[in-house]
Every structure is written in structure tokens, then in C-alpha cells.
Coordinates of C-alpha atoms in Angstrom, one line a residue:
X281 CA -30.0 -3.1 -20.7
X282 CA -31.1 -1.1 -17.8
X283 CA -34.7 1.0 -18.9
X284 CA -35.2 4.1 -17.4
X285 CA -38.2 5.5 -16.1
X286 CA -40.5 8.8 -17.4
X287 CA -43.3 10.6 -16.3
X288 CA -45.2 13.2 -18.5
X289 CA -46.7 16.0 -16.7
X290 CA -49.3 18.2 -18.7
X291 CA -53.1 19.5 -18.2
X292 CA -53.7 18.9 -22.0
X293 CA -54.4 14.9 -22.4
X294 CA -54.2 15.1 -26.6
X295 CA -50.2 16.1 -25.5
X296 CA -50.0 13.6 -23.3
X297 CA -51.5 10.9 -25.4
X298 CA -48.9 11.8 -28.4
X299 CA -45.9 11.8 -26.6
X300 CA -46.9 8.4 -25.1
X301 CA -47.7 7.6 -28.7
X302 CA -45.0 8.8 -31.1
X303 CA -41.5 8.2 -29.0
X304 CA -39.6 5.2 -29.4
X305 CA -39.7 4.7 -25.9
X306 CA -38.5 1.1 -25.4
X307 CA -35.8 1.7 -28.5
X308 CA -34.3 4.7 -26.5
X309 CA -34.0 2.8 -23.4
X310 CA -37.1 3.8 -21.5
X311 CA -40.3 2.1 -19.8
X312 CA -43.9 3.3 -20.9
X313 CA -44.1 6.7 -19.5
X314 CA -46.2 7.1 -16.6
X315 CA -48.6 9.7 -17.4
X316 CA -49.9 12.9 -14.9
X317 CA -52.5 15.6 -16.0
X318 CA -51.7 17.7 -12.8
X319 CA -48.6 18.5 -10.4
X320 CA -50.4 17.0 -7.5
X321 CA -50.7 13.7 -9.3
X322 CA -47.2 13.7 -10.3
X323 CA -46.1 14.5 -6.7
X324 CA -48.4 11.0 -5.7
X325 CA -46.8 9.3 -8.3
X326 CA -43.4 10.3 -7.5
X327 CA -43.3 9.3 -3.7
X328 CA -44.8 5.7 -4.7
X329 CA -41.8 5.1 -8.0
X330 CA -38.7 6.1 -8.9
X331 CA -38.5 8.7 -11.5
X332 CA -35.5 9.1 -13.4
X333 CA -36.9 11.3 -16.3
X334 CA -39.1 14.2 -15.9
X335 CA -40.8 15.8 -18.9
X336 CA -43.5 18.7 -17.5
X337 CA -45.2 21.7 -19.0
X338 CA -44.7 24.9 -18.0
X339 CA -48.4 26.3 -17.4
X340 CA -50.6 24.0 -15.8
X341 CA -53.3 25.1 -12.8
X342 CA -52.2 24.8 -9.6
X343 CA -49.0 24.3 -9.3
X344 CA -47.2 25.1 -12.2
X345 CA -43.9 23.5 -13.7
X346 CA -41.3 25.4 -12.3
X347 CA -42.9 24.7 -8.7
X348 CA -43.6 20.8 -9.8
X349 CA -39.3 20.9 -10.5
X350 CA -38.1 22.4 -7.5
X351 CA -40.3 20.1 -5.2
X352 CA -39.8 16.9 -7.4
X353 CA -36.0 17.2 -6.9
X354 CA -36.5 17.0 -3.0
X355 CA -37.6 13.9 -3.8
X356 CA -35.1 13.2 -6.4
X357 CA -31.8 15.2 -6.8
X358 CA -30.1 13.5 -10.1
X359 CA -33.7 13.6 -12.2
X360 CA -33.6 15.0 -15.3
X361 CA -35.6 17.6 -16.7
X362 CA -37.3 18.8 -20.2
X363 CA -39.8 21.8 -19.6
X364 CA -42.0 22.5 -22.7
X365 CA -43.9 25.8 -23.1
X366 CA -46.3 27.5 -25.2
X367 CA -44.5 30.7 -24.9
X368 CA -41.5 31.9 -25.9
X369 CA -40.9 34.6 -23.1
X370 CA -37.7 34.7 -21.3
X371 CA -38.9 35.0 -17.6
X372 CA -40.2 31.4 -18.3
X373 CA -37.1 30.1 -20.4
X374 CA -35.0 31.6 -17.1
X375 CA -37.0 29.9 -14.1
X376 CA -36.9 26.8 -15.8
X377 CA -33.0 26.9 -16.0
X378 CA -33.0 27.7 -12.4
X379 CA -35.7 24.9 -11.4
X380 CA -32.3 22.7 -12.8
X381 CA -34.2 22.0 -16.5
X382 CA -31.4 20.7 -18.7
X383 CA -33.5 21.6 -21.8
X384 CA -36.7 23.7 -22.5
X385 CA -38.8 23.2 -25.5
X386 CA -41.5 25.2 -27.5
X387 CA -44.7 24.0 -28.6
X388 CA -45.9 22.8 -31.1
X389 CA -42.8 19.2 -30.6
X390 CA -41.3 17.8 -33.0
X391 CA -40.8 14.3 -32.0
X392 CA -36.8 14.2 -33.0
X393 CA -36.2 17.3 -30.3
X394 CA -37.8 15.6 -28.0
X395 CA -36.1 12.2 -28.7
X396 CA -32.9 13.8 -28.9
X397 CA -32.8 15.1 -25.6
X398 CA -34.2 11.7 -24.1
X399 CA -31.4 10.2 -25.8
X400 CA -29.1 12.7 -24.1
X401 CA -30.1 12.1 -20.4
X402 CA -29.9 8.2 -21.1
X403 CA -26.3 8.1 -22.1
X404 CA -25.5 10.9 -19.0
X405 CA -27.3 8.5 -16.7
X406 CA -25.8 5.6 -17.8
X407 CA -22.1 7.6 -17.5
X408 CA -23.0 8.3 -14.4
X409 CA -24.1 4.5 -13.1
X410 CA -21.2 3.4 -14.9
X411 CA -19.2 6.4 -12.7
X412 CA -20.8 5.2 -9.4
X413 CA -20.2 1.4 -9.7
X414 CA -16.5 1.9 -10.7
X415 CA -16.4 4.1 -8.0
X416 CA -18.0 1.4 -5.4
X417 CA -15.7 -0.9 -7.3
X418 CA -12.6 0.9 -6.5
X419 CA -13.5 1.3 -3.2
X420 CA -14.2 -2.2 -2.5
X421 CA -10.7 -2.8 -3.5
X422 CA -9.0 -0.4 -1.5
X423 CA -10.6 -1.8 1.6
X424 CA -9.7 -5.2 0.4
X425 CA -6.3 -4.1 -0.7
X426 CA -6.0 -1.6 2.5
X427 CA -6.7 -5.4 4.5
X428 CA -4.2 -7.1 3.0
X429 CA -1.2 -4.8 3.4
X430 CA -2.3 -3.7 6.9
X431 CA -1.7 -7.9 7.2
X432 CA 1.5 -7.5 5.6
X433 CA 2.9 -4.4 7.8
X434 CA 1.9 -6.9 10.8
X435 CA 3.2 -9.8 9.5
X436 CA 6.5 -8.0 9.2
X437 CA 6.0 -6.3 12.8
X438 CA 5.6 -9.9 14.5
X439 CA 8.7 -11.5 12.6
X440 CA 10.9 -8.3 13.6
X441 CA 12.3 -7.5 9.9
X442 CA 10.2 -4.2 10.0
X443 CA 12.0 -2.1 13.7
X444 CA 12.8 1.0 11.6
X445 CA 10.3 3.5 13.7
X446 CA 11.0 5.8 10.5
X447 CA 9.7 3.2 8.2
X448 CA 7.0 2.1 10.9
X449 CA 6.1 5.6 10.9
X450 CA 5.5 6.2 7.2
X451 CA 4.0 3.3 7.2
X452 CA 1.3 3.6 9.7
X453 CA 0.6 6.9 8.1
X454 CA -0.5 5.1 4.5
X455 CA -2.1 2.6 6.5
X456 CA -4.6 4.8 8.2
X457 CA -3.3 3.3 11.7
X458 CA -2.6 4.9 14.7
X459 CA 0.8 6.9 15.9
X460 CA -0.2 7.3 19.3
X461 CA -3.1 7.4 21.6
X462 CA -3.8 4.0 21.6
X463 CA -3.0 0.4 23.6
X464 CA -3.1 -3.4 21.9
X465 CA -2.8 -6.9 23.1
X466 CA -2.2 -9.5 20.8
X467 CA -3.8 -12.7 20.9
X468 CA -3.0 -16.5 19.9
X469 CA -5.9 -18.2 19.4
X470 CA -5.2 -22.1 18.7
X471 CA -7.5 -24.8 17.2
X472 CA -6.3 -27.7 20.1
X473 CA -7.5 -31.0 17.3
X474 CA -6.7 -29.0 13.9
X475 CA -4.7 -31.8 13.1
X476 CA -6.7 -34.7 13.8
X477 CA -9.3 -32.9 12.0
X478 CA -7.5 -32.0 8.9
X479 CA -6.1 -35.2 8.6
X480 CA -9.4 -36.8 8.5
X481 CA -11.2 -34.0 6.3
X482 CA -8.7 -30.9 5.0
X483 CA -11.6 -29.3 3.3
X484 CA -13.5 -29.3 6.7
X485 CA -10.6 -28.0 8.8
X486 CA -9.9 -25.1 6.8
X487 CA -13.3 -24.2 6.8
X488 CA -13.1 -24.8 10.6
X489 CA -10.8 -21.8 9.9
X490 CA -12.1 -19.5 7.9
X491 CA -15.8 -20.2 10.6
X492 CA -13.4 -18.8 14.2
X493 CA -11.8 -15.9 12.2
X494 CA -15.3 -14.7 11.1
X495 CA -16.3 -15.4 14.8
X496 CA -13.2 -13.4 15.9
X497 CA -14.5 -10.0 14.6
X498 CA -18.3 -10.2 15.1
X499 CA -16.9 -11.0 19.1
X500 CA -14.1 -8.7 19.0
X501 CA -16.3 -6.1 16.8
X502 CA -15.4 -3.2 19.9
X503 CA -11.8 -3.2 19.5
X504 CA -9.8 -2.9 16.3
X505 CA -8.4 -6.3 14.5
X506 CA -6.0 -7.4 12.6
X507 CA -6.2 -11.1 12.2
X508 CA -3.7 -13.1 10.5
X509 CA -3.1 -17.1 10.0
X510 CA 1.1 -17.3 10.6
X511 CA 0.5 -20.9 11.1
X512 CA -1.9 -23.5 9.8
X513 CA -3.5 -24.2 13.3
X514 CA -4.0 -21.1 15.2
X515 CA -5.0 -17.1 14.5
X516 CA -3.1 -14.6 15.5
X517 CA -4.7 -11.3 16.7
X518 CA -4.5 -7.7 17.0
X519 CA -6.6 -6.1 19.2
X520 CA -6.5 -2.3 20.0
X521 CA -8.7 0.0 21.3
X522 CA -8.3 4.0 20.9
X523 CA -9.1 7.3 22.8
X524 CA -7.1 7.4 25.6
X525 CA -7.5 4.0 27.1
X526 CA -4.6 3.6 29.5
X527 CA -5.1 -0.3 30.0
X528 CA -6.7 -3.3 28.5
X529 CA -7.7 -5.2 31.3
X530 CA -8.4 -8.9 31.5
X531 CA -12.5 -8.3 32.2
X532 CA -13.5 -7.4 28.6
X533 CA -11.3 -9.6 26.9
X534 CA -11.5 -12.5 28.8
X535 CA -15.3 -12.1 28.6
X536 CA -14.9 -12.2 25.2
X537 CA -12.8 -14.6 24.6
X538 CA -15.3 -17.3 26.6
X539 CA -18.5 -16.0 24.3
X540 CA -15.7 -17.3 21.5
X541 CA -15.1 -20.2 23.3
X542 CA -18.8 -21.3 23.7
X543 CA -20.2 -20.1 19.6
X544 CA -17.3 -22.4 18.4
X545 CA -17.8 -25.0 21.1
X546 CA -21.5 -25.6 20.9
X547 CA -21.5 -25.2 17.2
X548 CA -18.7 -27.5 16.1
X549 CA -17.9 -28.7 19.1
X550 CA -14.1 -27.2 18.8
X551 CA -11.4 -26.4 21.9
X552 CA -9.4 -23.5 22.1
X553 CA -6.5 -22.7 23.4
X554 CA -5.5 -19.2 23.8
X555 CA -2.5 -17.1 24.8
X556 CA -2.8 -13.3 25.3
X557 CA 0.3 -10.9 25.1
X558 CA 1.4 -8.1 27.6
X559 CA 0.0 -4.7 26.3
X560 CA 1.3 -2.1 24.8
X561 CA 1.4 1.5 23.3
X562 CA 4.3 0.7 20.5
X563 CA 3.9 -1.1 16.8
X564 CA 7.4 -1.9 17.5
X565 CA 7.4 -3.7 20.7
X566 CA 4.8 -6.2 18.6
X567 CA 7.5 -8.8 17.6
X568 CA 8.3 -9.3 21.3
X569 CA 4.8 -9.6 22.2
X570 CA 4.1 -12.4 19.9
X571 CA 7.3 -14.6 20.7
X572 CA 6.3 -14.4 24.6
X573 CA 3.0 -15.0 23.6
X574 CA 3.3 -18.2 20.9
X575 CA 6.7 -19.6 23.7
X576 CA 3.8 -19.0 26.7
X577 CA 0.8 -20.6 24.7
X578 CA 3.3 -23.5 23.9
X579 CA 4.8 -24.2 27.7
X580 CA 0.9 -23.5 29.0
X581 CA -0.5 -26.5 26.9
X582 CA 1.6 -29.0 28.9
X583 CA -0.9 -28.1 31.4
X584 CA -4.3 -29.4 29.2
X585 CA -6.1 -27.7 26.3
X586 CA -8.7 -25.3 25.9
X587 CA -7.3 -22.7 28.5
X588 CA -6.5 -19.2 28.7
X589 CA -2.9 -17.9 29.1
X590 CA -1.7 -14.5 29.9
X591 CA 2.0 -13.5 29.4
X592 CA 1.3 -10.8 32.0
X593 CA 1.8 -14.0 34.6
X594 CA 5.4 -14.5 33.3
X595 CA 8.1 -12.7 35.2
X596 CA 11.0 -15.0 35.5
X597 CA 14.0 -15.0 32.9
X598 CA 13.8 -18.3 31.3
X599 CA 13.8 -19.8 27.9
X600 CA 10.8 -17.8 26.7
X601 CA 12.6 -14.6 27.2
X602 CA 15.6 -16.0 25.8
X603 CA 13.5 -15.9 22.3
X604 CA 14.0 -12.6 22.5
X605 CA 17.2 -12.2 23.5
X606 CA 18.0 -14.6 21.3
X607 CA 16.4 -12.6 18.4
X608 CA 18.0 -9.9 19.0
X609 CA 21.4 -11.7 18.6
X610 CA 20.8 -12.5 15.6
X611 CA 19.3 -8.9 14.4
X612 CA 22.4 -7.6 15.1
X613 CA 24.6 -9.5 14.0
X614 CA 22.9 -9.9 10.6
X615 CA 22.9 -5.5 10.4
X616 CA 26.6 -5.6 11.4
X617 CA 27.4 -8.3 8.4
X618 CA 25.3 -6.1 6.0
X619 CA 26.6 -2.5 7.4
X620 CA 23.4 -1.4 8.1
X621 CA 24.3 1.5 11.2
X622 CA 20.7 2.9 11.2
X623 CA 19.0 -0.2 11.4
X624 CA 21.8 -1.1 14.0
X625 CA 21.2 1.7 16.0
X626 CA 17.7 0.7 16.3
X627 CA 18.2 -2.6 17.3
X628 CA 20.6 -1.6 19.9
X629 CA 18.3 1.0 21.4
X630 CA 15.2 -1.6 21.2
X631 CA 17.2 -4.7 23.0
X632 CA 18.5 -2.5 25.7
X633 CA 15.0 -1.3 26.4
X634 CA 13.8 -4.8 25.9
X635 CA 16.8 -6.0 28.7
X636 CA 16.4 -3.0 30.9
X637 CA 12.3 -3.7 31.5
X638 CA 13.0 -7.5 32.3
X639 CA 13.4 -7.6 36.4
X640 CA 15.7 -10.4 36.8
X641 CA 17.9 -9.3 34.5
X642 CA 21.3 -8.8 35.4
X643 CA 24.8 -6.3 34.6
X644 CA 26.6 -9.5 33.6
X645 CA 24.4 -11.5 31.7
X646 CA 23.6 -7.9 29.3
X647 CA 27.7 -8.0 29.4
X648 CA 28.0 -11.4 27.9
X649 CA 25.8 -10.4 25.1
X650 CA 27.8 -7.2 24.7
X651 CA 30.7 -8.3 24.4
X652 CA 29.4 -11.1 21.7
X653 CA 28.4 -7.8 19.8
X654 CA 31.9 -6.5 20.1
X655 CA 33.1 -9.9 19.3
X656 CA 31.0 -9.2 15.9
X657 CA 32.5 -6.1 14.9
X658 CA 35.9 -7.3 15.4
X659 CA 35.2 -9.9 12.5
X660 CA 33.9 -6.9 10.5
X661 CA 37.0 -4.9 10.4
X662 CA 39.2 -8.1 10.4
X663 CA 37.2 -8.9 6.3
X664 CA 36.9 -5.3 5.4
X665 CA 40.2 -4.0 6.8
X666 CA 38.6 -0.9 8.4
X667 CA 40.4 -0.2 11.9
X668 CA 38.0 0.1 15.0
X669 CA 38.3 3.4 16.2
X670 CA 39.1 1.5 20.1
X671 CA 41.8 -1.4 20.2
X672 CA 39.6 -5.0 20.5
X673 CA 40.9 -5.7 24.1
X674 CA 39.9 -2.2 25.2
X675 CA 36.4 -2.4 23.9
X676 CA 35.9 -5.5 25.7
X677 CA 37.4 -4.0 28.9
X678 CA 35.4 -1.2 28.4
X679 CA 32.2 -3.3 28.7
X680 CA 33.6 -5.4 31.4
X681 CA 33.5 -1.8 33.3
X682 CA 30.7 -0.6 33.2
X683 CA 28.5 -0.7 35.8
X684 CA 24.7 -0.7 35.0
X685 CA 22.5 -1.7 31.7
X686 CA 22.2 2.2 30.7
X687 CA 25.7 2.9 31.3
X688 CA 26.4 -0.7 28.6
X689 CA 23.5 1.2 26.1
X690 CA 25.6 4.5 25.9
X691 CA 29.2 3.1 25.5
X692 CA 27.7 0.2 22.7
X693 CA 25.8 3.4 20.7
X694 CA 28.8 5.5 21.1
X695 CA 31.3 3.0 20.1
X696 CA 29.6 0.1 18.2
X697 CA 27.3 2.4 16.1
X698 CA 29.9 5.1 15.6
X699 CA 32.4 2.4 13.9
X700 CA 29.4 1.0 11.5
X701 CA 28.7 4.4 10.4
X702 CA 32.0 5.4 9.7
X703 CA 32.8 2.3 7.9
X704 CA 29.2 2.5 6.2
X705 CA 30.5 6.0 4.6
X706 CA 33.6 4.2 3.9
X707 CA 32.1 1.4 1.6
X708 CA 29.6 4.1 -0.1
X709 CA 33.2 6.3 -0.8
X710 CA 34.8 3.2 -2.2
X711 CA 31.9 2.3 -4.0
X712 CA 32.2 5.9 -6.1
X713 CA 35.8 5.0 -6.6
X714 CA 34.3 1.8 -8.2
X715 CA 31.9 3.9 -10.5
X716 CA 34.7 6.3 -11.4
X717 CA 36.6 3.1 -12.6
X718 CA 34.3 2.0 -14.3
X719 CA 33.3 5.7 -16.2
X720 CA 36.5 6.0 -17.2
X721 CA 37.1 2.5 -18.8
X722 CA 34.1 2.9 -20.9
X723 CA 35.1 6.0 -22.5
X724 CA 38.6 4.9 -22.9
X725 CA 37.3 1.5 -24.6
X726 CA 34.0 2.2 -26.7
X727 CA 35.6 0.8 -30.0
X728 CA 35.9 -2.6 -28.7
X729 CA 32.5 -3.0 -27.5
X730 CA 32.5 -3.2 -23.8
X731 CA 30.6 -5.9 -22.0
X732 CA 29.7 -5.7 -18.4
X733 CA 31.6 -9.2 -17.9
X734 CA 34.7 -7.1 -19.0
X735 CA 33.9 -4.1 -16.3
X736 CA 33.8 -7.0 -13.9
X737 CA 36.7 -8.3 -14.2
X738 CA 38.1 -4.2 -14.4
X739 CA 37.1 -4.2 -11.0
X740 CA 37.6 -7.9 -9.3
X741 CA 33.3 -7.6 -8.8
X742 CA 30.2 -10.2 -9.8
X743 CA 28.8 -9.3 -12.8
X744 CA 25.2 -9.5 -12.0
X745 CA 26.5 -7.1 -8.1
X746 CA 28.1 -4.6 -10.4
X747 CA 25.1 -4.3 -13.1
X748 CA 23.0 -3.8 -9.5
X749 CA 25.6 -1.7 -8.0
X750 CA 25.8 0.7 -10.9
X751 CA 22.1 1.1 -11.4
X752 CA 21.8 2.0 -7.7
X753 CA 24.5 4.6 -7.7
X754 CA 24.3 5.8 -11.9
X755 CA 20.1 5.9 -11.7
X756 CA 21.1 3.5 -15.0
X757 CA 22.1 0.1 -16.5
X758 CA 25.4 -0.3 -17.9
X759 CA 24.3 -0.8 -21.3
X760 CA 22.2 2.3 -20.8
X761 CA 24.9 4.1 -20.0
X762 CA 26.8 2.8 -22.8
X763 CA 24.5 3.8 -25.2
X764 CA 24.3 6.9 -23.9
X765 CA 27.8 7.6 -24.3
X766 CA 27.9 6.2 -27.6
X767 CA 25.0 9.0 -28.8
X768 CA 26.7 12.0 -27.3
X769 CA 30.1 11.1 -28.7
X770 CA 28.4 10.4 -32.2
X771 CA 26.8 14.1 -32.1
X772 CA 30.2 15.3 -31.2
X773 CA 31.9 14.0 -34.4
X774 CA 28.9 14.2 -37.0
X775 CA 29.5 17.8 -36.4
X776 CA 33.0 17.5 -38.1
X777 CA 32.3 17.2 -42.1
X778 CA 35.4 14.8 -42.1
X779 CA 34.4 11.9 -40.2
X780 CA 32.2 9.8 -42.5
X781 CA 29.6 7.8 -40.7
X782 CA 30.8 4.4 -41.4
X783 CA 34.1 5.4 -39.3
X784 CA 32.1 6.9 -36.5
X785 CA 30.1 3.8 -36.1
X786 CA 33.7 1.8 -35.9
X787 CA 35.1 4.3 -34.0
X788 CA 32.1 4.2 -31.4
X789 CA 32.1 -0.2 -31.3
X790 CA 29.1 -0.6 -33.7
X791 CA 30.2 -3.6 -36.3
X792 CA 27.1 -2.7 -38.3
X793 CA 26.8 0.5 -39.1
X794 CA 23.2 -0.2 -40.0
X795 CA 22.7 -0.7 -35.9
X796 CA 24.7 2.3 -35.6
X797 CA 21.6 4.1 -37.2
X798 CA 18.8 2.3 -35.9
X799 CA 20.2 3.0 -32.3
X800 CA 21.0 7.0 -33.3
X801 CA 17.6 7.8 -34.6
X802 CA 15.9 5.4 -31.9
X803 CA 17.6 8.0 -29.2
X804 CA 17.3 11.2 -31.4
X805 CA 14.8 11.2 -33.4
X806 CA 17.2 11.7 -36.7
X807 CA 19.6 9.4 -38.7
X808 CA 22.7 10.3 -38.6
X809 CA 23.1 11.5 -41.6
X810 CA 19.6 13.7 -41.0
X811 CA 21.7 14.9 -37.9
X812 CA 24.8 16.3 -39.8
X813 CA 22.5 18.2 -42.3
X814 CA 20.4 19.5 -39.3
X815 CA 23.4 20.7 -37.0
X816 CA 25.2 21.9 -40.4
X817 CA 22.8 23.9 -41.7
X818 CA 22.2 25.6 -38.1
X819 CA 25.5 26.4 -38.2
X820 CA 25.9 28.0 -41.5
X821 CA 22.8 30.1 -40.9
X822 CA 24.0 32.0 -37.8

């Protein structure tokens, strides 16, 4: 139990000597008050301990209470405040309010006034703590939590499943990271023995760990970091610097990365190898980054351990650049399976880019992957019988035509990316025909009790893809829907004296007509036999 602090302020020492006396100090939650005959003393005794409570009379020589307030709460803004006076006139009654007094009190005290009011500004300062460490609390989390997904959003970045700059967009946004104006590099940094060391003590190499991540951002402290541990052995990092720098050279960073080199070498005795990416000014180019620099760090260690690699150093079209290439390959051919056109579209525009800023690269070999693409999209409409808008052999002539890597971008955008959004349109349109289907059988078959297995087979679907495929497009499950249904039509007929309930439960594919009113009232509010009376009797009375 925390106990707060008091001082008593007052030139007559028979009222300081009671109060000290007759409170229940400790039983309220307080020290021993600290005890002042003038505001001068008080003042002293204020700038050597922390006062939470301040209890002062109004008239003392000198300086007087009001004054004592106003210069007490320089020193202490949250202290509260309980003026007592000798007089009743307002002008005192008003500065003390304005001083910040929460109460004023008339001589002579009665204890339970006073004890009352010490009781008050305990539980208001005990709110208030309890405000303040929830509040540090909460914000502890949110930078641990803010941590984490900034990890995640780069985790998804480097394995290329997050390209949508629309998503990357509204996602930097919550993530308090920056749009533009900015440059990053992102480094490998690879424990060369982790697993001679783990294998001989686990606990040890994972604390190995945990020591060069720390190390990484008291070294790296100027830029901003993102660190993450992809693979058991090495530390990928993020670093980026704001403010208009237009490039992060090799100085700083290689100066760095050798005072990281000699903390964990002198202290554990630990080699590093390290592999550092081209930089950039796009989140999106990140995925590319890291394959060229995790392939580079991979060829360079042929050459030794414990060196420094630099992508920048690798011009030539060889196997690490067909990482990416290969990638992309895939990526697209994954978005034209799923009929994914916007994602599609973004690849496209990304891989040509990618292609375009290699300086070996050649017409024919951005051709071959082309027409692979094309190849893809001929499968498509082959399962899904949706004609391509251009005859297969002219698509693959008109690739074979073209003449440069922007002229291929524009004629794959214009054709390729046309087709999956019209056929994406296509498969939404025959999806509503599948809802309409399925509408329209329910209400025709409520008195038999549909089940979703029986919509399924309506409509020659899985049933667990149609219960998702209807809540996507109704905003409901099937059985909610059902329900639903069932409840409206029920209204409909208890409004008709001649239906008895018993039938209307049949009639709506309830076999209990006990369930039939548990459901009713559960959606209503009303049996339904409350529900007939109700609507009747509305009726009758207009």
C-alpha cells in the first residue's frame, strides 16, 4: 500500500499538534505529517521531499496561504490542497479556489471533515497512479506490438507476398514508416561457426544471438533498424536513414560494420560474414534486395569467412539474378491461377522494371519469359473456358515482334492484364448467378430443412467453398440466412389468424415446434404466439 505524504502549515502550534494527533493518518493511507509553523519553512521542506498533500492556513505572517499554494505548486503541480480559515469571508473562500484548493475549511475542525477530504485526495491519487501506469503500460505495448508487426510487414516485404504498393502504402501509414524521402540497404549479417557452436551448446548459441542483435542497434543506433532472424544463423537488417539523403555510401556503414566486427570478436571471439544490398528509395524493391543479397553472401563465402560483400559489385546476369527472375515466374503464374488482375498488374509492372535496370539483359531472353506468361494464360482459358480476347498463336507472335523490353511491358499490360480482368469480372458475375441459385432454392425448399451439403450439390460446389463463398458475397452464413428467412416468413403468416403455429413451424422445416419458438423469440424478442397478439391488436386499433 503506497502511503502518501502531508505537510501541515499553520503559525498556531496547538493546531498543528492536534491534527498531527487526532487523524488516523497511517489508517487513511498517509505517513506522519511533516509539520511547518511558517510558509518559508514549508517552502524548505518542500524542495528537500516530496509532498503529495498539502493542508495550510489561510492567515499566517509573511507569506500567507494563498501565496504558500500558488508557489508550492511550481514545485508541485498534481498536490493537493485543504485551506482552513478562521473566517468565513468570501474574498478568502475565492483566492483559495483559484490558488487550486480542492476544499476550504472553517475553524474550529472537526476531525471527520478533515478526514473526509484526506480520504478523498487518496483514492484521486491512487486513480490517478493507477491512470499513469496503465497508461505507461499501454504504451510499452504498442512499442513492443508496433516492433513486432513492423517485423512482420518486412518479413512479408523480403519473401515478396506483400508487392501491392496500395497495401504497402496503407500499411506504412499504420506503421509510422516512411512514404518517401528516405534511402535503405539491407544487410545479412551471418554467424560463420553457428553451427559448430549450437551443436556443442544450443543454449549458448542462441544467446550468441540474441548478444549481435543487441550489438546491431547500439552500432547501427544513427540509422533506423529493423532486424529480423529469417534463418537460425544469420540477422537480417534494415537500415535507413531519412531527410533527404540521396546515397548510403560504403564509408559509414562499412565503418560500422568493423566496430561490429571487433565488439563480437574480442568479446566472444565470433566471425562474421556479411553481405550488404544495393540501395534503394522503394519498400517494394526490398524482396529483390535480399535475394541478391542472401545468393551474393552465399557465392562470396566460397572465398573464406568473416568478409564483407556488397551486391553493388555484381553486374553480370548469372544465377543470382535468376533468383529473381525466377521469382517472378512464379508470382505470376501463381496470380494468373488465382485470377488475381491487380496483383498481376503489379507484378508485371515490378519484373519489367526489375528486367529493364539489369544491363546485360537482353530483348530475347525478356521474350522467352513472355511468352512462358502467355503460355500461362492460355491454360487459364483452356480450364475456365473464357476466350482470350487475341488468338494463342497471335499473342505469341505478337511478343516475338516486339522490339525492345518497354515495347514487351506495354503489349503484356494491355493484353495479359486486360484478359484477367475481364475474366476476373467474369467469375465474380458467375459467382452471383451461384448466389441467386442458391436464394432461390432455399425459399422454394424451407419445409424440408435445407442443409448446406444439399446447396452443394444444387450447385456441383464443395461444401465448406460454398459456406465461404456465400459469406463473402451474402455478408452471412447459410444457416444465418436460413434462419433469417425462416423468421420473416413466420411474421408473414402469424399475421393470418388461420395458420396455427404448429403448421407454420412445419410449414417453415422446424420438426419441433418447441425450437420453432425458442428460435422466434431468440430473433424477436416475442413468442410466437406473443407476436400474433402484438401485430393483431395493432391492427385492430388503427
Amino acid at each position: 500500500m503506497k502511503m502518501l505524504t502531508t505537510i501541515i502549515v499553520d503559525d498556531e502550534p496547538n493546531h498543528l499538534i492536534g491534527l498531527d494527533k487526532h487523524i488516523s493518518w497511517s489508517k487513511l493511507g498517509y505517513k506522519r505529517p511533516m509539520l511547518a509553523e511558517d510558509a518559508q519553512e514549508a517552502l524548505q521542506i518542500a524542495k528537500e521531499q516530496h509532498i503529495d498533500v498539502l493542508i495550510a492556513d489561510v492567515c499566517m505572517p509573511g507569506i500567507d496561504g494563498i501565496e504558500l499554494v500558488n508557489r508550492i505548486r511550481g514545485i508541485y503541480p498534481d498536490i493537493y490542497v485543504l485551506i482552513i480559515s478562521g473566517h468565513e469571508e468570501f474574498e478568502f473562500a475565492r483566492g483559495a479556489v483559484e490558488a487550486g484548493a480542492q476544499a476550504y475549511l472553517l475553524k474550529p475542525l472537526k476531525i471527520d471533515e478533515v478526514e473526509h477530504w484526506l480520504k478523498v485526495f487518496y483514492d484521486e491519487t491512487m486513480t490517478r497512479l493507477k491512470l499513469i501506469e496503465s497508461e505507461q503500460v499501454m504504451k510499452k505495448k504498442f512499442r513492443e506490438n508496433l516492433v513486432m508487426a513492423r517485423a512482420r510487414f518486412m518479413e512479408e516485404l523480403l519473401s515478396g507476398f506483400e508487392l501491392n504498393p496500395e497495401k504497402i502504402k496503407n500499411q506504412l501509414q499504420c506503421l509510422d514508416l516512411p512514404e518517401d524521402n528516405f534511402i535503405y540497404r539491407i544487410a545479412i549479417i551471418s554467424l560463420d561457426n553457428y553451427e559448430f557452436i549450437k551443436n556443442k551448446d544450443p543454449v549458448y548459441a542462441s544467446d550468441i544471438m540474441l548478444r549481435l542483435s543487441n550489438a546491431v542497434r547500439v552500432v547501427f543506433s544513427s540509422f533506423f533498424c529493423i532486424i529480423l532472424r529469417i534463418h537460425a544463423n544469420h540477422l537480417t537488417v534494415l537500415l535507413l536513414k531519412e531527410q533527404n539523403y540521396e546515397y548510403l555510401g560504403r564509408d559509414e556503414i562499412d565503418r560500422l560494420l568493423m566496430l561490429l566486427r571487433k565488439s563480437l570478436y574480442n568479446d566472444k571471439g565470433i566471425l562474421l560474414s556479411i553481405s550488404v544490398s544495393k540501395q534503394s528509395d522503394r519498400w517494394e524493391h526490398a524482396c529483390f534486395l535480399y535475394r541478391n543479397a542472401f545468393n551474393v553472401l552465399t557465392k562470396g563465402r566460397t572465398y573464406g569467412e568473416g568478409n564483407t560483400f556488397w551486391t553493388d559489385d555484381f553486374h553480370e546476369i548469372n544465377k543470382i539474378d535468376m533468383e529473381n527472375v525466377d521469382f517472378f515466374r512464379e508470382s505470376i503464374a501463381a496470380c494468373i491461377k488465382q485470377i488475381d488482375a491487380k496483383q498481376l498488374n503489379n507484378l508485371i509492372e515490378m519484373m519489367f522494371n526489375f528486367l529493364a535496370g539489369e544491363k546485360n539483359m537482353t530483348v530475347s531472353f525478356v521474350q522467352s519469359i513472355s511468352l512462358e506468361i502467355v503460355s500461362n494464360v492460355q491454360q487459364l482459358s483452356e480450364v475456365t473456358g473464357f476466350t482470350l480476347p487475341v488468338p494463342y498463336i497471335n499473342m505469341c507472335q505478337m511478343v516475338l515482334n516486339s522490339t525492345s523490353i518497354n515495347d514487351l511491358r506495354e503489349k503484356m499490360k494491355d493484353v495479359i492484364v486486360k484478359y484477367i480482368i475481364s475474366l476476373e469480372e467474369f467469375q465474380n458475375k458467375k459467382k452471383s448467378q451461384t448466389m441467386e441459385v442458391i436464394v432461390d432454392y432455399i425459399g422454394k425448399n424451407l419445409r424440408n430443412g435445407v442443409t448446406v451439403n444439399e446447396l452443394a450439390d444444387v450447385v456441383y460446389m464443395n461444401p465448406s467453398y460454398l459456406s465461404v463463398l456465400f459469406k463473402k458475397e451474402m455478408g452471412e452464413t447459410i444457416t444465418e440466412y436460413i434462419n433469417r428467412v425462416r423468421i420473416d416468413k413466420a411474421k408473414k403468416m402469424l399475421q393470418q389468424v388461420n395458420f396455427k403455429i404448429y403448421d407454420i413451424a412445419q410449414e417453415l422445416g422446424y420438426q419441433n415446434p418447441s425450437y420453432f419458438a425458442f428460435q422466434f423469440k431468440k430473433s424477436t424478442g416475442y413468442t410466437p404466439a406473443e407476436y400474433r397478439r402484438v401485430v393483431n391488436h395493432k391492427s385492430t386499433t388503427r
